[in-house]
PDB file of C-alpha atoms in Angstrom:
ATOM      1  CA  UNK N   1       0.000   0.000   0.000  1.00 55.00           C
ATOM      2  CA  UNK N   2       1.393   3.327  -0.970  1.00 75.00           C
ATOM      3  CA  UNK N   3      -1.264   5.990  -1.187  1.00 86.00           C
ATOM      4  CA  UNK N   4      -3.382   7.408   1.572  1.00 88.00           C
ATOM      5  CA  UNK N   5      -6.521   6.113  -0.128  1.00 90.00           C
ATOM      6  CA  UNK N   6      -5.078   2.578  -0.281  1.00 87.00           C
ATOM      7  CA  UNK N   7      -4.282   2.719   3.436  1.00 87.00           C
ATOM      8  CA  UNK N   8      -7.773   4.032   4.218  1.00 90.00           C
ATOM      9  CA  UNK N   9      -9.400   1.272   2.132  1.00 88.00           C
ATOM     10  CA  UNK N  10      -7.299  -1.414   3.829  1.00 89.00           C
ATOM     11  CA  UNK N  11      -8.116  -0.022   7.269  1.00 91.00           C
ATOM     12  CA  UNK N  12     -11.827   0.089   6.438  1.00 92.00           C
ATOM     13  CA  UNK N  13     -11.719  -3.500   5.121  1.00 91.00           C
ATOM     14  CA  UNK N  14      -9.815  -4.722   8.183  1.00 94.00           C
ATOM     15  CA  UNK N  15     -12.288  -3.018  10.519  1.00 95.00           C
ATOM     16  CA  UNK N  16     -15.249  -4.630   8.748  1.00 95.00           C
ATOM     17  CA  UNK N  17     -13.533  -8.045   8.855  1.00 94.00           C
ATOM     18  CA  UNK N  18     -12.674  -7.703  12.567  1.00 96.00           C
ATOM     19  CA  UNK N  19     -16.276  -6.769  13.372  1.00 96.00           C
ATOM     20  CA  UNK N  20     -17.581  -9.743  11.350  1.00 94.00           C
ATOM     21  CA  UNK N  21     -15.118 -12.146  12.992  1.00 93.00           C
ATOM     22  CA  UNK N  22     -16.119 -10.925  16.456  1.00 94.00           C
ATOM     23  CA  UNK N  23     -19.804 -11.381  15.603  1.00 93.00           C
ATOM     24  CA  UNK N  24     -19.123 -15.009  14.613  1.00 89.00           C
ATOM     25  CA  UNK N  25     -17.282 -15.671  17.872  1.00 90.00           C
ATOM     26  CA  UNK N  26     -13.590 -15.340  17.000  1.00 92.00           C
ATOM     27  CA  UNK N  27     -11.233 -13.432  19.291  1.00 94.00           C
ATOM     28  CA  UNK N  28      -8.991 -11.082  17.299  1.00 96.00           C
ATOM     29  CA  UNK N  29      -5.530 -10.629  18.836  1.00 96.00           C
ATOM     30  CA  UNK N  30      -3.695  -8.579  16.200  1.00 95.00           C
ATOM     31  CA  UNK N  31      -4.206  -6.637  12.973  1.00 94.00           C
ATOM     32  CA  UNK N  32      -1.421  -5.671  10.582  1.00 92.00           C
ATOM     33  CA  UNK N  33      -1.846  -3.676   7.396  1.00 87.00           C
ATOM     34  CA  UNK N  34       0.357  -5.699   5.059  1.00 73.00           C
ATOM     35  CA  UNK N  35       1.741  -4.696   1.688  1.00 73.00           C
ATOM     36  CA  UNK N  36      -1.132  -6.223  -0.306  1.00 83.00           C
ATOM     37  CA  UNK N  37      -3.910  -6.840   2.212  1.00 88.00           C
ATOM     38  CA  UNK N  38      -4.554  -6.691   5.964  1.00 93.00           C
ATOM     39  CA  UNK N  39      -3.456  -9.659   8.074  1.00 93.00           C
ATOM     40  CA  UNK N  40      -5.669 -10.438  11.075  1.00 94.00           C
ATOM     41  CA  UNK N  41      -4.527 -12.836  13.805  1.00 94.00           C
ATOM     42  CA  UNK N  42      -7.119 -14.672  15.896  1.00 94.00           C
ATOM     43  CA  UNK N  43      -6.935 -17.116  18.785  1.00 93.00           C
ATOM     44  CA  UNK N  44      -6.988 -20.755  17.679  1.00 88.00           C
ATOM     45  CA  UNK N  45     -10.657 -21.510  16.977  1.00 85.00           C
ATOM     46  CA  UNK N  46     -12.417 -24.703  17.979  1.00 81.00           C
ATOM     47  CA  UNK N  47     -12.811 -27.302  15.235  1.00 75.00           C
ATOM     48  CA  UNK N  48     -16.504 -26.488  14.736  1.00 77.00           C
ATOM     49  CA  UNK N  49     -15.829 -22.840  13.802  1.00 78.00           C
ATOM     50  CA  UNK N  50     -12.550 -23.211  11.894  1.00 78.00           C
ATOM     51  CA  UNK N  51     -12.856 -21.190   8.676  1.00 74.00           C
ATOM     52  CA  UNK N  52     -13.346 -23.177   5.479  1.00 74.00           C
ATOM     53  CA  UNK N  53     -10.440 -23.281   3.078  1.00 77.00           C
ATOM     54  CA  UNK N  54      -7.840 -22.960   5.842  1.00 81.00           C
ATOM     55  CA  UNK N  55      -4.395 -24.297   5.079  1.00 83.00           C
ATOM     56  CA  UNK N  56      -1.494 -25.121   7.391  1.00 82.00           C
ATOM     57  CA  UNK N  57       1.566 -23.054   6.583  1.00 81.00           C
ATOM     58  CA  UNK N  58       4.903 -22.767   8.333  1.00 73.00           C
ATOM     59  CA  UNK N  59       6.633 -19.598   9.404  1.00 75.00           C
ATOM     60  CA  UNK N  60      10.285 -19.997  10.314  1.00 67.00           C
ATOM     61  CA  UNK N  61      11.838 -17.985  13.087  1.00 70.00           C
ATOM     62  CA  UNK N  62      15.578 -17.520  13.111  1.00 67.00           C
ATOM     63  CA  UNK N  63      17.215 -19.668  15.793  1.00 73.00           C
ATOM     64  CA  UNK N  64      14.138 -21.619  16.887  1.00 75.00           C
ATOM     65  CA  UNK N  65      11.657 -24.248  15.722  1.00 74.00           C
ATOM     66  CA  UNK N  66       9.204 -23.280  13.004  1.00 74.00           C
ATOM     67  CA  UNK N  67       5.837 -22.047  14.151  1.00 79.00           C
ATOM     68  CA  UNK N  68       2.980 -23.665  12.253  1.00 84.00           C
ATOM     69  CA  UNK N  69      -0.035 -21.528  11.571  1.00 88.00           C
ATOM     70  CA  UNK N  70      -3.226 -21.851   9.585  1.00 90.00           C
ATOM     71  CA  UNK N  71      -4.509 -19.168   7.267  1.00 90.00           C
ATOM     72  CA  UNK N  72      -7.696 -18.424   5.358  1.00 90.00           C
ATOM     73  CA  UNK N  73      -9.046 -15.530   3.295  1.00 90.00           C
ATOM     74  CA  UNK N  74     -11.924 -13.566   4.805  1.00 90.00           C
ATOM     75  CA  UNK N  75     -13.486 -10.374   3.429  1.00 90.00           C
ATOM     76  CA  UNK N  76     -10.347  -9.378   1.541  1.00 89.00           C
ATOM     77  CA  UNK N  77      -8.061 -10.047   4.498  1.00 92.00           C
ATOM     78  CA  UNK N  78      -5.769 -12.914   5.452  1.00 91.00           C
ATOM     79  CA  UNK N  79      -6.789 -14.424   8.789  1.00 92.00           C
ATOM     80  CA  UNK N  80      -4.114 -16.438  10.612  1.00 92.00           C
ATOM     81  CA  UNK N  81      -3.986 -18.467  13.833  1.00 91.00           C
ATOM     82  CA  UNK N  82      -1.725 -20.993  15.548  1.00 89.00           C
ATOM     83  CA  UNK N  83      -2.452 -24.471  14.146  1.00 84.00           C
ATOM     84  CA  UNK N  84      -4.019 -26.875  16.626  1.00 75.00           C
ATOM     85  CA  UNK N  85      -1.909 -30.031  17.228  1.00 69.00           C
ATOM     86  CA  UNK N  86      -4.714 -32.258  15.877  1.00 62.00           C
ATOM     87  CA  UNK N  87      -4.543 -30.468  12.519  1.00 61.00           C
ATOM     88  CA  UNK N  88      -0.803 -31.081  12.228  1.00 56.00           C
ATOM     89  CA  UNK N  89      -1.134 -34.870  12.575  1.00 57.00           C
ATOM     90  CA  UNK N  90      -3.816 -35.301   9.874  1.00 53.00           C
TER      91      UNK N  90
END
């Protein structure tokens, strides 16, 4: 995002997504306006409310074990959360 209008649009989209996630029952812990789209972090959801289309991805941290997270698209944003151990073994 480079222009003021792009930042405003991303902020508006992230706000709408956070409100919608809260209404569904997710707890939002972080929001970051990324280069292409907002990234919203939520607490690990229970299996019955895990977003459809979620994929396990790995994020490597320098000097420690990789942290495995899941991610899904939602209202133009990327929603991420720590992968539950049961998901990693399937």
